[in-house]
Amino acid sequence: MKGLVFTELLSMAEDAIGEDAMDDILDTLDLDSDGAYSAVGNYPCRELMQIVGAVSEHTGLGTDVLQHKFGEWMFARFVEGYPQFFEGKTTALEMLDAIENEVHVEVRKLYPDAELPTFKTEFVTETDLKMSYHSERPLVAFCHGLIEACVAHFAQPGRVSVVTQPGSTTAEFEITLDRAA
Ligand code: HEM
């Protein structure tokens, strides 16, 4: 998993609980990287899970809640750092439909070692998109946070539903906008 994901997770956690508390947490974890991440490096997803687990214990927030918040945080970073992927996209559904065949394709060119999920999308109606998510990593709640942040970004009222199993690496999302753009 790209170092960028780790550096952003640490920024979010430091923002929430403070740098000292975060340093203490990292010290308690037996991380191969010692908690020193470079945005361009690559690190095992296991370490991300260890950090999320430890922040969960510290804050009392569930790991799914933290992953979800992290998805929202990461989406804002993507909007800021990669505006080119958002150009020409007028609705959240159009954006989400483009992740697999456009956005993550470009991500793979930029970072050939990126570990990306697979999405299959299907428009049920103009305002209703089904998005099935498959990964090798248990990041369903992170993905949920990204999708909800995407809907909020385009400022269109709508709902995101998810069907998954606890601890699963796959999920069926359905994004329904209240009305057409
Ligand atoms: C709402 C839109 C998006 C969704 C739903 C989405 C979904 C995901 C998910 C769920 C992951 C975690 C990996 C996994 O699940 O196996 C991921 C990783 C990633 N995505 Fe996206 N993504 C979105 C937009 C973007 C954008 C705009 C970028 C722009 C650069 C991007 C770049 C990345 C990168 C760099 C990773 C990390 C890969 C790694 O750690 O090796 N994604 N994405």
mmCIF file of C-alpha atoms and ligand atoms in Angstrom:
data_model
loop_
_atom_site.group_PDB
_atom_site.id
_atom_site.type_symbol
_atom_site.label_atom_id
_atom_site.label_comp_id
_atom_site.label_asym_id
_atom_site.label_seq_id
_atom_site.Cartn_x
_atom_site.Cartn_y
_atom_site.Cartn_z
ATOM 1 C CA MET A 1 0.000 0.000 0.000
ATOM 2 C CA LYS A 2 1.327 3.404 -0.985
ATOM 3 C CA GLY A 3 3.104 5.511 1.641
ATOM 4 C CA LEU A 4 0.775 8.370 0.728
ATOM 5 C CA VAL A 5 -2.071 6.445 2.367
ATOM 6 C CA PHE A 6 -0.030 6.054 5.575
ATOM 7 C CA THR A 7 1.154 9.658 5.721
ATOM 8 C CA GLU A 8 -2.453 10.810 5.300
ATOM 9 C CA LEU A 9 -3.720 8.417 7.974
ATOM 10 C CA LEU A 10 -1.136 9.776 10.395
ATOM 11 C CA SER A 11 -2.056 13.390 9.505
ATOM 12 C CA MET A 12 -5.730 12.687 10.156
ATOM 13 C CA ALA A 13 -4.985 10.950 13.464
ATOM 14 C CA GLU A 14 -2.579 13.706 14.584
ATOM 15 C CA ASP A 15 -5.240 16.267 13.758
ATOM 16 C CA ALA A 16 -7.735 14.402 15.941
ATOM 17 C CA ILE A 17 -5.677 13.284 18.961
ATOM 18 C CA GLY A 18 -2.454 15.305 18.714
ATOM 19 C CA GLU A 19 1.043 14.516 17.533
ATOM 20 C CA ASP A 20 2.347 13.365 20.933
ATOM 21 C CA ALA A 21 -0.466 10.888 21.476
ATOM 22 C CA MET A 22 0.057 9.560 17.949
ATOM 23 C CA ASP A 23 3.806 9.172 18.525
ATOM 24 C CA ASP A 24 3.077 7.228 21.742
ATOM 25 C CA ILE A 25 0.699 4.947 19.838
ATOM 26 C CA LEU A 26 3.269 4.275 17.114
ATOM 27 C CA ASP A 27 5.869 3.463 19.783
ATOM 28 C CA THR A 28 3.634 0.772 21.237
ATOM 29 C CA LEU A 29 3.235 -0.935 17.856
ATOM 30 C CA ASP A 30 5.861 -3.315 16.545
ATOM 31 C CA LEU A 31 5.911 -1.940 12.997
ATOM 32 C CA ASP A 32 8.530 -3.116 10.482
ATOM 33 C CA SER A 33 8.679 0.450 9.148
ATOM 34 C CA ASP A 34 8.984 1.873 12.710
ATOM 35 C CA GLY A 35 6.157 4.204 11.714
ATOM 36 C CA ALA A 36 8.382 6.239 9.369
ATOM 37 C CA TYR A 37 6.565 6.463 6.052
ATOM 38 C CA SER A 38 7.559 8.171 2.831
ATOM 39 C CA ALA A 39 4.706 9.176 0.519
ATOM 40 C CA VAL A 40 6.398 7.419 -2.408
ATOM 41 C CA GLY A 41 7.293 4.218 -0.515
ATOM 42 C CA ASN A 42 5.247 1.041 -0.310
ATOM 43 C CA TYR A 43 4.260 -0.658 2.951
ATOM 44 C CA PRO A 44 2.188 -3.659 4.015
ATOM 45 C CA CYS A 45 -1.538 -3.031 4.477
ATOM 46 C CA ARG A 46 -1.152 -4.980 7.736
ATOM 47 C CA GLU A 47 0.551 -1.911 9.243
ATOM 48 C CA LEU A 48 -2.405 0.276 8.284
ATOM 49 C CA MET A 49 -4.694 -2.154 10.114
ATOM 50 C CA GLN A 50 -2.408 -2.114 13.172
ATOM 51 C CA ILE A 51 -2.464 1.691 13.294
ATOM 52 C CA VAL A 52 -6.239 1.891 12.803
ATOM 53 C CA GLY A 53 -6.681 -0.737 15.561
ATOM 54 C CA ALA A 54 -4.486 1.203 17.988
ATOM 55 C CA VAL A 55 -6.166 4.554 17.238
ATOM 56 C CA SER A 56 -9.503 2.802 17.759
ATOM 57 C CA GLU A 57 -8.407 1.618 21.210
ATOM 58 C CA HIS A 58 -7.144 5.085 22.082
ATOM 59 C CA THR A 59 -10.261 6.944 20.938
ATOM 60 C CA GLY A 60 -12.958 4.359 21.619
ATOM 61 C CA LEU A 61 -14.166 4.775 18.032
ATOM 62 C CA GLY A 62 -14.756 1.544 16.122
ATOM 63 C CA THR A 63 -12.321 0.581 13.385
ATOM 64 C CA ASP A 64 -15.088 0.867 10.776
ATOM 65 C CA VAL A 65 -15.911 4.394 11.952
ATOM 66 C CA LEU A 66 -12.235 5.329 11.667
ATOM 67 C CA GLN A 67 -11.866 3.755 8.222
ATOM 68 C CA HIS A 68 -14.970 5.623 7.082
ATOM 69 C CA LYS A 69 -13.611 8.940 8.375
ATOM 70 C CA PHE A 70 -10.311 8.164 6.715
ATOM 71 C CA GLY A 71 -12.074 7.564 3.388
ATOM 72 C CA GLU A 72 -13.666 11.019 3.658
ATOM 73 C CA TRP A 73 -10.317 12.569 4.552
ATOM 74 C CA MET A 74 -8.558 10.815 1.667
ATOM 75 C CA PHE A 75 -11.177 11.950 -0.832
ATOM 76 C CA ALA A 76 -10.477 15.590 0.077
ATOM 77 C CA ARG A 77 -6.752 14.934 -0.453
ATOM 78 C CA PHE A 78 -7.464 13.414 -3.878
ATOM 79 C CA VAL A 79 -9.570 16.430 -4.893
ATOM 80 C CA GLU A 80 -6.733 18.715 -3.831
ATOM 81 C CA GLY A 81 -3.829 16.705 -5.187
ATOM 82 C CA TYR A 82 -5.283 15.280 -8.406
ATOM 83 C CA PRO A 83 -7.754 17.829 -9.810
ATOM 84 C CA GLN A 84 -7.215 16.442 -13.321
ATOM 85 C CA PHE A 85 -9.241 13.331 -12.448
ATOM 86 C CA PHE A 86 -12.264 15.456 -11.594
ATOM 87 C CA GLU A 87 -12.197 17.605 -14.708
ATOM 88 C CA GLY A 88 -15.239 17.161 -16.908
ATOM 89 C CA LYS A 89 -17.130 15.166 -14.276
ATOM 90 C CA THR A 90 -20.488 16.755 -13.534
ATOM 91 C CA THR A 91 -22.108 14.220 -11.212
ATOM 92 C CA ALA A 92 -20.995 11.907 -8.419
ATOM 93 C CA LEU A 93 -22.262 8.909 -10.377
ATOM 94 C CA GLU A 94 -20.225 9.864 -13.432
ATOM 95 C CA MET A 95 -17.162 10.176 -11.204
ATOM 96 C CA LEU A 96 -17.731 6.873 -9.425
ATOM 97 C CA ASP A 97 -18.376 5.109 -12.727
ATOM 98 C CA ALA A 98 -14.953 6.351 -13.921
ATOM 99 C CA ILE A 99 -12.836 5.086 -10.996
ATOM 100 C CA GLU A 100 -12.142 1.618 -12.385
ATOM 101 C CA ASN A 101 -11.561 2.419 -16.056
ATOM 102 C CA GLU A 102 -10.119 5.924 -15.854
ATOM 103 C CA VAL A 103 -8.930 7.109 -12.443
ATOM 104 C CA HIS A 104 -7.304 3.971 -11.100
ATOM 105 C CA VAL A 105 -5.892 3.221 -14.574
ATOM 106 C CA GLU A 106 -4.025 6.536 -14.373
ATOM 107 C CA VAL A 107 -3.071 5.837 -10.747
ATOM 108 C CA ARG A 108 -1.477 2.567 -11.873
ATOM 109 C CA LYS A 109 0.559 4.465 -14.485
ATOM 110 C CA LEU A 110 1.780 6.911 -11.833
ATOM 111 C CA TYR A 111 2.400 4.192 -9.249
ATOM 112 C CA PRO A 112 2.906 0.796 -10.908
ATOM 113 C CA ASP A 113 3.094 -0.881 -7.492
ATOM 114 C CA ALA A 114 -0.273 0.501 -6.290
ATOM 115 C CA GLU A 115 -2.581 -2.098 -4.792
ATOM 116 C CA LEU A 116 -5.988 -1.194 -6.103
ATOM 117 C CA PRO A 117 -9.426 -2.732 -5.757
ATOM 118 C CA THR A 118 -11.709 -3.758 -8.616
ATOM 119 C CA PHE A 119 -15.076 -2.094 -9.233
ATOM 120 C CA LYS A 120 -17.917 -3.192 -11.480
ATOM 121 C CA THR A 121 -20.549 -0.548 -12.078
ATOM 122 C CA GLU A 122 -24.059 -0.671 -13.458
ATOM 123 C CA PHE A 123 -26.527 2.161 -13.920
ATOM 124 C CA VAL A 124 -29.953 0.969 -12.745
ATOM 125 C CA THR A 125 -31.447 4.329 -13.731
ATOM 126 C CA GLU A 126 -29.922 7.719 -14.496
ATOM 127 C CA THR A 127 -29.850 8.489 -10.752
ATOM 128 C CA ASP A 128 -29.024 5.054 -9.369
ATOM 129 C CA LEU A 129 -25.624 3.361 -9.661
ATOM 130 C CA LYS A 130 -24.696 -0.085 -8.388
ATOM 131 C CA MET A 131 -21.026 -0.461 -7.649
ATOM 132 C CA SER A 132 -19.550 -3.793 -6.613
ATOM 133 C CA TYR A 133 -16.241 -3.591 -4.800
ATOM 134 C CA HIS A 134 -13.646 -6.367 -4.669
ATOM 135 C CA SER A 135 -10.339 -6.061 -2.903
ATOM 136 C CA GLU A 136 -7.722 -8.223 -1.275
ATOM 137 C CA ARG A 137 -7.676 -5.830 1.660
ATOM 138 C CA PRO A 138 -10.389 -5.338 4.323
ATOM 139 C CA LEU A 139 -11.177 -1.714 3.409
ATOM 140 C CA VAL A 140 -14.944 -1.734 2.797
ATOM 141 C CA ALA A 141 -15.583 1.054 5.334
ATOM 142 C CA PHE A 142 -12.762 3.126 3.825
ATOM 143 C CA CYS A 143 -14.360 2.721 0.406
ATOM 144 C CA HIS A 144 -17.759 3.667 1.870
ATOM 145 C CA GLY A 145 -16.236 6.887 3.225
ATOM 146 C CA LEU A 146 -14.712 7.703 -0.179
ATOM 147 C CA ILE A 147 -18.033 7.134 -1.947
ATOM 148 C CA GLU A 148 -20.015 9.255 0.534
ATOM 149 C CA ALA A 149 -17.444 12.049 0.271
ATOM 150 C CA CYS A 150 -17.750 11.865 -3.508
ATOM 151 C CA VAL A 151 -21.540 12.329 -3.312
ATOM 152 C CA ALA A 152 -21.072 15.267 -0.904
ATOM 153 C CA HIS A 153 -18.421 16.796 -3.168
ATOM 154 C CA PHE A 154 -20.842 17.105 -6.068
ATOM 155 C CA ALA A 155 -23.407 18.624 -3.661
ATOM 156 C CA GLN A 156 -26.232 16.404 -4.822
ATOM 157 C CA PRO A 157 -28.495 14.973 -2.125
ATOM 158 C CA GLY A 158 -28.487 11.206 -2.213
ATOM 159 C CA ARG A 159 -27.975 7.979 -0.273
ATOM 160 C CA VAL A 160 -25.296 5.324 -0.267
ATOM 161 C CA SER A 161 -26.290 1.828 0.818
ATOM 162 C CA VAL A 162 -23.876 -1.024 1.377
ATOM 163 C CA VAL A 163 -24.304 -4.760 1.660
ATOM 164 C CA THR A 164 -21.299 -6.640 3.054
ATOM 165 C CA GLN A 165 -20.249 -9.111 5.743
ATOM 166 C CA PRO A 166 -18.151 -8.209 8.810
ATOM 167 C CA GLY A 167 -14.446 -8.356 7.943
ATOM 168 C CA SER A 168 -15.213 -8.936 4.255
ATOM 169 C CA THR A 169 -13.060 -7.539 1.455
ATOM 170 C CA THR A 170 -16.012 -7.231 -0.925
ATOM 171 C CA ALA A 171 -19.203 -5.175 -0.865
ATOM 172 C CA GLU A 172 -22.147 -4.129 -2.990
ATOM 173 C CA PHE A 173 -22.697 -0.372 -2.905
ATOM 174 C CA GLU A 174 -25.714 1.394 -4.355
ATOM 175 C CA ILE A 175 -25.688 5.143 -4.804
ATOM 176 C CA THR A 176 -29.064 6.782 -5.319
ATOM 177 C CA LEU A 177 -29.396 10.487 -6.005
ATOM 178 C CA ASP A 178 -32.636 12.216 -5.041
ATOM 179 C CA ARG A 179 -32.992 13.706 -8.504
ATOM 180 C CA ALA A 180 -31.222 14.004 -11.828
ATOM 181 C CA ALA A 181 -28.566 16.722 -12.171
HETATM 182 C C1 HEM B 1 -14.642 8.189 -5.024
HETATM 183 C C2 HEM B 1 -13.679 7.817 -5.735
HETATM 184 C C3 HEM B 1 -12.712 6.707 -5.361
HETATM 185 C C4 HEM B 1 -12.966 5.496 -4.803
HETATM 186 C C5 HEM B 1 -14.305 4.936 -4.412
HETATM 187 C C6 HEM B 1 -11.671 4.839 -4.639
HETATM 188 C C7 HEM B 1 -11.484 3.623 -4.029
HETATM 189 C C8 HEM B 1 -10.280 3.175 -3.539
HETATM 190 C C9 HEM B 1 -10.115 2.188 -2.522
HETATM 191 C C10 HEM B 1 -11.256 1.488 -1.822
HETATM 192 C C11 HEM B 1 -8.776 2.033 -2.302
HETATM 193 C C12 HEM B 1 -8.084 1.123 -1.273
HETATM 194 C C13 HEM B 1 -7.439 -0.088 -1.867
HETATM 195 C C14 HEM B 1 -8.339 -1.293 -1.813
HETATM 196 O O1 HEM B 1 -9.546 -1.163 -1.488
HETATM 197 O O2 HEM B 1 -7.877 -2.404 -2.114
HETATM 198 C C15 HEM B 1 -8.116 2.965 -3.180
HETATM 199 C C16 HEM B 1 -6.754 3.123 -3.236
HETATM 200 C C17 HEM B 1 -6.145 4.133 -3.910
HETATM 201 N N1 HEM B 1 -6.746 5.039 -4.746
HETATM 202 FE FE1 HEM B 1 -8.703 5.223 -5.143
HETATM 203 N N2 HEM B 1 -10.695 5.644 -5.123
HETATM 204 C C18 HEM B 1 -11.285 6.795 -5.554
HETATM 205 C C19 HEM B 1 -10.669 7.876 -6.105
HETATM 206 C C20 HEM B 1 -9.338 7.985 -6.281
HETATM 207 C C21 HEM B 1 -8.720 9.158 -6.847
HETATM 208 C C22 HEM B 1 -9.420 10.403 -7.361
HETATM 209 C C23 HEM B 1 -7.404 8.903 -6.840
HETATM 210 C C24 HEM B 1 -6.406 9.885 -7.346
HETATM 211 C C25 HEM B 1 -5.156 9.748 -7.271
HETATM 212 C C26 HEM B 1 -7.194 7.583 -6.239
HETATM 213 C C27 HEM B 1 -5.964 6.988 -5.991
HETATM 214 C C28 HEM B 1 -5.774 5.889 -5.178
HETATM 215 C C29 HEM B 1 -4.468 5.489 -4.636
HETATM 216 C C30 HEM B 1 -3.114 6.161 -4.862
HETATM 217 C C31 HEM B 1 -4.716 4.379 -3.829
HETATM 218 C C32 HEM B 1 -3.684 3.628 -2.988
HETATM 219 C C33 HEM B 1 -3.130 2.429 -3.701
HETATM 220 C C34 HEM B 1 -2.105 1.735 -2.822
HETATM 221 O O3 HEM B 1 -2.137 1.930 -1.623
HETATM 222 O O4 HEM B 1 -1.231 1.000 -3.318
HETATM 223 N N3 HEM B 1 -8.399 7.042 -5.944
HETATM 224 N N4 HEM B 1 -9.045 3.638 -3.927
#
